[in-house]
mmCIF file of C-alpha atoms in Angstrom:
data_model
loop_
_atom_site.group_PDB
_atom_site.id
_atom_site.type_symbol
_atom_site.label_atom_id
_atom_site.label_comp_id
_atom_site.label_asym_id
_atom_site.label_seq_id
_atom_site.Cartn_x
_atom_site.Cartn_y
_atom_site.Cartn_z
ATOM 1 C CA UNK W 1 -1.993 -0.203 -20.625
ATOM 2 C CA UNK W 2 1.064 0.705 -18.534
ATOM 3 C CA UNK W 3 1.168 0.432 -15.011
ATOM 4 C CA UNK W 4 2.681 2.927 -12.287
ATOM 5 C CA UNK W 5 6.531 2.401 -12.820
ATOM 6 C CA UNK W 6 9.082 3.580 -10.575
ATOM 7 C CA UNK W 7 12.927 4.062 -11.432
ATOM 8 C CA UNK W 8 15.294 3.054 -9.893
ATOM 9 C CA UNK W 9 14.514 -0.471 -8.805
ATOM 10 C CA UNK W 10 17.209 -0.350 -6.385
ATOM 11 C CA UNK W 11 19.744 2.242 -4.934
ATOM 12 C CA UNK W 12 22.549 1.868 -2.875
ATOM 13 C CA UNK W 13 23.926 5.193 -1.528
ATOM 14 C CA UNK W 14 26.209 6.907 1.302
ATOM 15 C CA UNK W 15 24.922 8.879 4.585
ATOM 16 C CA UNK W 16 24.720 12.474 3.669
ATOM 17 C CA UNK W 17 24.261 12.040 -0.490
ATOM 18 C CA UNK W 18 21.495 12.840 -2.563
ATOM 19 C CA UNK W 19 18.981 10.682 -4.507
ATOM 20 C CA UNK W 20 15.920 11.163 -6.532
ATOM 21 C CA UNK W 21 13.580 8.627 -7.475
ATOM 22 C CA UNK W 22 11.061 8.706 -10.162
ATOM 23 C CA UNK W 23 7.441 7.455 -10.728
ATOM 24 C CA UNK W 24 5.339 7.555 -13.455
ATOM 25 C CA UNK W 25 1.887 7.037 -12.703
ATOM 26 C CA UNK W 26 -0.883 5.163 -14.586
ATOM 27 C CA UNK W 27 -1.491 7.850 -17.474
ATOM 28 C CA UNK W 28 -5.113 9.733 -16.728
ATOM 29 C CA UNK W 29 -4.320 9.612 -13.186
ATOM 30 C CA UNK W 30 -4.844 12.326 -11.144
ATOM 31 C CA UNK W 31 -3.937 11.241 -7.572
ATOM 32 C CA UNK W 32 -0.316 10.027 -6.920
ATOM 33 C CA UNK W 33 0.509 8.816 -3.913
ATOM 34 C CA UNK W 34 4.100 8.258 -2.256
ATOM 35 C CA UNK W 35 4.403 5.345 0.296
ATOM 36 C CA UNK W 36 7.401 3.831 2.573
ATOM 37 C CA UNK W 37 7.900 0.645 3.811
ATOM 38 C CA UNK W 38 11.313 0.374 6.336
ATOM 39 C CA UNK W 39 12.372 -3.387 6.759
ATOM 40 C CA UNK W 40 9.635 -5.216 9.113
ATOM 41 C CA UNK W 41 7.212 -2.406 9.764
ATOM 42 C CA UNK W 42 3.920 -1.344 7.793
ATOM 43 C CA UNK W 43 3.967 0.481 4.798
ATOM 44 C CA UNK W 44 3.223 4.511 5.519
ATOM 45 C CA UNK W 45 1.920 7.134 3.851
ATOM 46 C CA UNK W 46 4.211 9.973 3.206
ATOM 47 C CA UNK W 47 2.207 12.170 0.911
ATOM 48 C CA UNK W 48 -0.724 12.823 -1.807
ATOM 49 C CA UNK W 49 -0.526 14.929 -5.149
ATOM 50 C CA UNK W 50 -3.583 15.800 -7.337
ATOM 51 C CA UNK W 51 -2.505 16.910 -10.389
ATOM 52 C CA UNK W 52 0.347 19.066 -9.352
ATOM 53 C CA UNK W 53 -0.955 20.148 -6.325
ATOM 54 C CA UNK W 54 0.126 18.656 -2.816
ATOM 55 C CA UNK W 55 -3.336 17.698 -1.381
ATOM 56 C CA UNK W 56 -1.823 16.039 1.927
ATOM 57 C CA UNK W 57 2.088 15.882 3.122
ATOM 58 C CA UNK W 58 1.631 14.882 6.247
ATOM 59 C CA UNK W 59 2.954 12.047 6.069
ATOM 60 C CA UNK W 60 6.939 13.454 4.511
ATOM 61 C CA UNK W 61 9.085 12.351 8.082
ATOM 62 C CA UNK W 62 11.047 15.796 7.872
ATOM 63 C CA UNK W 63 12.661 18.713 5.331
ATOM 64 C CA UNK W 64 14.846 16.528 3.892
ATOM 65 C CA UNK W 65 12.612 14.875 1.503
ATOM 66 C CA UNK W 66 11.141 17.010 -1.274
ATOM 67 C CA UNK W 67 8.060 15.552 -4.137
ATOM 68 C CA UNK W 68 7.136 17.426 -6.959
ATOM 69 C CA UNK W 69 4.899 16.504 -9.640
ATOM 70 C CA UNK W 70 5.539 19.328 -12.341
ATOM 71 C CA UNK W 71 2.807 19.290 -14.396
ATOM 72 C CA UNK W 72 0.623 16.720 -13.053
ATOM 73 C CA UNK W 73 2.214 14.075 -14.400
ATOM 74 C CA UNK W 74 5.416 12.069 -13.494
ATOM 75 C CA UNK W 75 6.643 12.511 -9.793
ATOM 76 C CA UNK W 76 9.929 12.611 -8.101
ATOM 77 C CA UNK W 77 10.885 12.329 -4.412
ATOM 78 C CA UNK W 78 14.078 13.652 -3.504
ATOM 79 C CA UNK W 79 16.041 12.743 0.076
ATOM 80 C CA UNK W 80 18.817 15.092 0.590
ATOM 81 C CA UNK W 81 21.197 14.756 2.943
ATOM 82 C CA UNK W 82 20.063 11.158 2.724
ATOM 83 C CA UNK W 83 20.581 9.341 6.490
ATOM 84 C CA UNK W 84 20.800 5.844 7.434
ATOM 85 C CA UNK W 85 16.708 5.318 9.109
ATOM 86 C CA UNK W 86 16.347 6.588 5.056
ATOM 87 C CA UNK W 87 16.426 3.182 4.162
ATOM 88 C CA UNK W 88 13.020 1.181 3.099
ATOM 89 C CA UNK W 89 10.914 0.778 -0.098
ATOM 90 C CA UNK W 90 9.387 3.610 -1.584
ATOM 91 C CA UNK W 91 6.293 2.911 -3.096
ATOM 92 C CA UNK W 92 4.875 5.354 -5.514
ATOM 93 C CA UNK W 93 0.821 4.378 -6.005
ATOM 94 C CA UNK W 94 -1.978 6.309 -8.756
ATOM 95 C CA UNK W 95 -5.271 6.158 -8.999
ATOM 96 C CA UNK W 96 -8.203 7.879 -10.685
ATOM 97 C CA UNK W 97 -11.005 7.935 -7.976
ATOM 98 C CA UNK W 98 -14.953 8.271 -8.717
ATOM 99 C CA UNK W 99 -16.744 10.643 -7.115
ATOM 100 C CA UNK W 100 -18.006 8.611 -4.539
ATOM 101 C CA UNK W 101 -17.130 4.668 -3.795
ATOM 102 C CA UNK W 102 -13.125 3.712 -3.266
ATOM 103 C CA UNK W 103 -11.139 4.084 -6.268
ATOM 104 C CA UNK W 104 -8.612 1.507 -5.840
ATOM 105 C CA UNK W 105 -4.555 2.557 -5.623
ATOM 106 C CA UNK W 106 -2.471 1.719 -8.142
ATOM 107 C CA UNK W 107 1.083 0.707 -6.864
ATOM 108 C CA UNK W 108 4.418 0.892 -8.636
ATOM 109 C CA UNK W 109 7.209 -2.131 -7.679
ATOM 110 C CA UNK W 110 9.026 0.162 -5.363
ATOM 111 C CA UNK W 111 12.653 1.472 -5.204
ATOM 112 C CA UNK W 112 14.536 -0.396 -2.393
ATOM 113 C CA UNK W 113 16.723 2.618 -0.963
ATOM 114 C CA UNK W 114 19.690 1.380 1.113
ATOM 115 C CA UNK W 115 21.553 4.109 2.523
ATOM 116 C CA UNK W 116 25.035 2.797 4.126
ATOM 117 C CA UNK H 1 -3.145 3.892 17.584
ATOM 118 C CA UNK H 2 -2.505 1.238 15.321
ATOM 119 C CA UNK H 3 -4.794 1.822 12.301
ATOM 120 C CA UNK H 4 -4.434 -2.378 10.828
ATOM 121 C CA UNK H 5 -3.095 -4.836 12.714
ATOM 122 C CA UNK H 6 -2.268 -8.195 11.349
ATOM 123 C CA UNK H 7 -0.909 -10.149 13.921
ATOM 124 C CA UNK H 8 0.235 -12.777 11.835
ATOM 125 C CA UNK H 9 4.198 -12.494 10.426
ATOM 126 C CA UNK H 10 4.185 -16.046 8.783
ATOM 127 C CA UNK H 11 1.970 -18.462 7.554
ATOM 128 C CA UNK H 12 2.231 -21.838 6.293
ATOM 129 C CA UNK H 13 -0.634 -23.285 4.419
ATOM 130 C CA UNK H 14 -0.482 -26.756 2.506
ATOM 131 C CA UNK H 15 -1.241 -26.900 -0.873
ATOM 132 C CA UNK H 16 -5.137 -27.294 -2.196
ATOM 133 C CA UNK H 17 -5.507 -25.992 1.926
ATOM 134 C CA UNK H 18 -7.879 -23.252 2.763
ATOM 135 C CA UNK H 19 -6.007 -20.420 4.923
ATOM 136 C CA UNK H 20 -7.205 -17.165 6.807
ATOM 137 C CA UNK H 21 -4.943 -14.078 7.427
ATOM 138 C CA UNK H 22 -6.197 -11.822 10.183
ATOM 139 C CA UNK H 23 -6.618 -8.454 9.867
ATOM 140 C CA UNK H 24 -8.332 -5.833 12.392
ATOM 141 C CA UNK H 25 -8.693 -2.652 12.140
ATOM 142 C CA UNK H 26 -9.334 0.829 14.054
ATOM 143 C CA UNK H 27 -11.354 3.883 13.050
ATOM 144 C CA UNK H 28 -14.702 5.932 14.086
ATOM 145 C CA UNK H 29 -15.193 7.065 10.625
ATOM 146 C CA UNK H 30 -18.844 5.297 9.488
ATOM 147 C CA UNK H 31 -17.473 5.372 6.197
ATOM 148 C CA UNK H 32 -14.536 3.101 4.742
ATOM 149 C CA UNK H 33 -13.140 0.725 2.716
ATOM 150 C CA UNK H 34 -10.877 -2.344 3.636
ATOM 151 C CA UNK H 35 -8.529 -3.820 0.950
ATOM 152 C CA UNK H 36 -5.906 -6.671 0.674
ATOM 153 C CA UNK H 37 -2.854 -6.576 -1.630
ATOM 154 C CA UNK H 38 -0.749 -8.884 -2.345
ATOM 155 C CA UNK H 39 3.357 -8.500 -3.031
ATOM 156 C CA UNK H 40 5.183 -11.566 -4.311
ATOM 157 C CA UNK H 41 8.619 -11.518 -4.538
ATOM 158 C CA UNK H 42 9.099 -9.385 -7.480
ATOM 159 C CA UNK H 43 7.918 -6.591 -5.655
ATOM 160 C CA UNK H 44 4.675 -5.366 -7.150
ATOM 161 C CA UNK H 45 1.530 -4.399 -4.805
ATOM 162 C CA UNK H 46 -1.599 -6.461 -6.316
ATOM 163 C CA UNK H 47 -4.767 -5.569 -5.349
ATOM 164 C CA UNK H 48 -6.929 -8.734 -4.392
ATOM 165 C CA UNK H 49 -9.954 -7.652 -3.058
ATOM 166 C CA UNK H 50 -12.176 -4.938 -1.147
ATOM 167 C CA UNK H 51 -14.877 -4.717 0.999
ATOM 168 C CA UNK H 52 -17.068 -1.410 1.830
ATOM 169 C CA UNK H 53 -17.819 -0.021 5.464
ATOM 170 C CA UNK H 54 -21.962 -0.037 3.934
ATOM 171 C CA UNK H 55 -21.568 -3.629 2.238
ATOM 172 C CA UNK H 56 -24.185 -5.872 3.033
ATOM 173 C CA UNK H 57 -22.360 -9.181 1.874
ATOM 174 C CA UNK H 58 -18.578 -9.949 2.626
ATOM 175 C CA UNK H 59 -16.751 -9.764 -0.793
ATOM 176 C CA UNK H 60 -15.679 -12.578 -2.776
ATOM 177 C CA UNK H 61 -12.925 -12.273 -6.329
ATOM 178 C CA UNK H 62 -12.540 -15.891 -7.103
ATOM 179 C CA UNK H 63 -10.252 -18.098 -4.915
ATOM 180 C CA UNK H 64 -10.132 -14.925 -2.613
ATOM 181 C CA UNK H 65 -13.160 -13.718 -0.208
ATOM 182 C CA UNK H 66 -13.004 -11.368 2.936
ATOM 183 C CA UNK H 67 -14.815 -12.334 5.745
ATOM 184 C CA UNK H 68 -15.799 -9.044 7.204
ATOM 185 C CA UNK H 69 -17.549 -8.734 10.751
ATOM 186 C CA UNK H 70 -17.881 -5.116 11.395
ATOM 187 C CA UNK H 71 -18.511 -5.565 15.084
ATOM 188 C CA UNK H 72 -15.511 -6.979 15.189
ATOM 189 C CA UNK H 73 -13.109 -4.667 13.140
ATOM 190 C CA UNK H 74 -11.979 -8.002 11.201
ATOM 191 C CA UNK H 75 -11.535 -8.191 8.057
ATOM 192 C CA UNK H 76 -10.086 -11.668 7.479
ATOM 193 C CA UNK H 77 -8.787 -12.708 4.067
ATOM 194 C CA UNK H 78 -9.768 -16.529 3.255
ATOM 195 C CA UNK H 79 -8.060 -17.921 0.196
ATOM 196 C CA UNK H 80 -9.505 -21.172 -0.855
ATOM 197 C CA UNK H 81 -7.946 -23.953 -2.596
ATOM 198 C CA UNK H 82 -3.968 -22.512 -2.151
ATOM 199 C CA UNK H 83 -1.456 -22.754 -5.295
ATOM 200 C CA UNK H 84 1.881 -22.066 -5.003
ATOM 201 C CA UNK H 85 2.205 -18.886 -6.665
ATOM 202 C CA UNK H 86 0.125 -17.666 -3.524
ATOM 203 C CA UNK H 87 3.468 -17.275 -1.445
ATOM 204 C CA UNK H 88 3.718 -13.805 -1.537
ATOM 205 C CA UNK H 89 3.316 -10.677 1.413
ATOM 206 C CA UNK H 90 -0.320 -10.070 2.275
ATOM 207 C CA UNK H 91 -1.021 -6.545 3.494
ATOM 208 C CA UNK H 92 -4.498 -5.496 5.109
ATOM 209 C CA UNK H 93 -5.462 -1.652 4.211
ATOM 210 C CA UNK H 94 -7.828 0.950 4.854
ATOM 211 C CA UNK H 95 -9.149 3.831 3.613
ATOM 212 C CA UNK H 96 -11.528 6.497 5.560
ATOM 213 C CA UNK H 97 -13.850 8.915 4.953
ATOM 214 C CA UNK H 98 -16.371 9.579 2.099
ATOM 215 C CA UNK H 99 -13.348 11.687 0.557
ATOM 216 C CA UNK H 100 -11.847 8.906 -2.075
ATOM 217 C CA UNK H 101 -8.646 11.084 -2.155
ATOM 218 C CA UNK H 102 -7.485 9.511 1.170
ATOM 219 C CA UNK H 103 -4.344 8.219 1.772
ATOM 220 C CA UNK H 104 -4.170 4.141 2.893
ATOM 221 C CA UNK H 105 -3.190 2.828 6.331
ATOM 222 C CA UNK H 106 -1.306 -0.619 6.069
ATOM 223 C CA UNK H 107 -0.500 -3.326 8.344
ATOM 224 C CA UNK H 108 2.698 -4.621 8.563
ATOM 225 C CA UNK H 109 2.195 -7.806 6.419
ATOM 226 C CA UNK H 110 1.774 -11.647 6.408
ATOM 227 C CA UNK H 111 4.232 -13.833 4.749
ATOM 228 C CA UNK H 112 2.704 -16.695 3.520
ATOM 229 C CA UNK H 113 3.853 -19.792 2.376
ATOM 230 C CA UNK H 114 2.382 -22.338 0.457
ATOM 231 C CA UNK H 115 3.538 -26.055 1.217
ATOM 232 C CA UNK H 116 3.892 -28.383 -2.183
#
């Protein structure tokens, strides 16, 4: 079976461009999660789809990111104007929780975003 | 407030050697999970090992087990016998609530290297 994949791998891009990345989560999988990890510091949270619905944002830093998950399935996150504190690896994580219990998160390999 | 704290950036471990990264945590919520990942230098996020809030016995998954004393908010992971393909980032995380749709909270990492 496929894991969670994530495209690009790596993107190198100017202060005030655009860029999208991609995941693809684990097919079946309802929750899709979208994580950030700048250089040094913990990996946080930026947001939470089920299906196509956005169950928890709170995490996106500000208006210039956007996720959408059009039809509950693949998942992009787009930073435009991208800035320079932009920079980290986005993780993109799915998972297909139980009812009850943990259901354990799925993660992509990341897309290293360097914005210059 | 932090929720994980690992207070460890580096470790060096010799070969065959047991080792313990530290992890504590922070949260009022009677119910959660604690999990390690680990994220070699390719870049994937591999899940190790988890350990509930209500588990009576600290978790074990082969060369990996989590010593867990709630009191404490630790949640140490011991890995016994090291190989070398354990160098990799460790990362401590939790997950609250009964709600399994909840996002993680990370630490900021251990590096660990394993002496030949």
């Amino acid at each position: 079976e496929a894991g969670v994949t994530q495209f690009p791998s790596h993107s190198v891009i100017e202060k005030g461009q655009t860029v999208t990345l991609r995941c693809d989560p684990i097919s079946g999988h309802d929750n899709l999660y979208w994580y950030r990890r700048v250089m040094g510091k913990e990996i946080k949270f930026l947001l939470h789809f089920v299906k196509e619905s956005k169950q928890d944002e709170s995490g996106m830093p500000n208006n210039r990111f956007l996720a959408e998950r059009t039809g509950g399935t693949y998942s992009t996150l787009k930073v435009q104007p991208a800035e320079l504190e932009d920079s980290g690896v986005y993780f993109c994580a799915s998972s297909q929780d139980p009812p009850t219990g943990f259901g354990e998160q799925f993660f992509g390999p990341g897309t290293r975003l360097t914005v210059l | 407030a932090q929720k994980i704290t690992q207070t460890q950036p580096g470790m060096f471990v010799q070969e065959k050697e047991a080792v313990t990264l530290d992890c504590t945590y922070d949260t009022s919520d009677p119910s959660y999970g604690l999990f390690w990942y680990k994220q070699p230098s390719s870049g994937e996020m591999i899940f190790l090992i988890y350990q509930g809030s209500y588990d009576q016995q600290n978790a074990t998954e082969g060369r990996y087990s989590l010593n867990f004393q709630k009191a404490r908010k630790s949640a140490n992971l011991v890995i016994s016998a090291s190989q070398l393909g354990d160098s990799a980032m460790y990362f401590c995380a939790m997950r609250e609530g009964v709600y399994t749709g909840n996002q993680f909270y990370f630490g900021t990492g251990t590096s660990l290297t394993v002496i030949p």
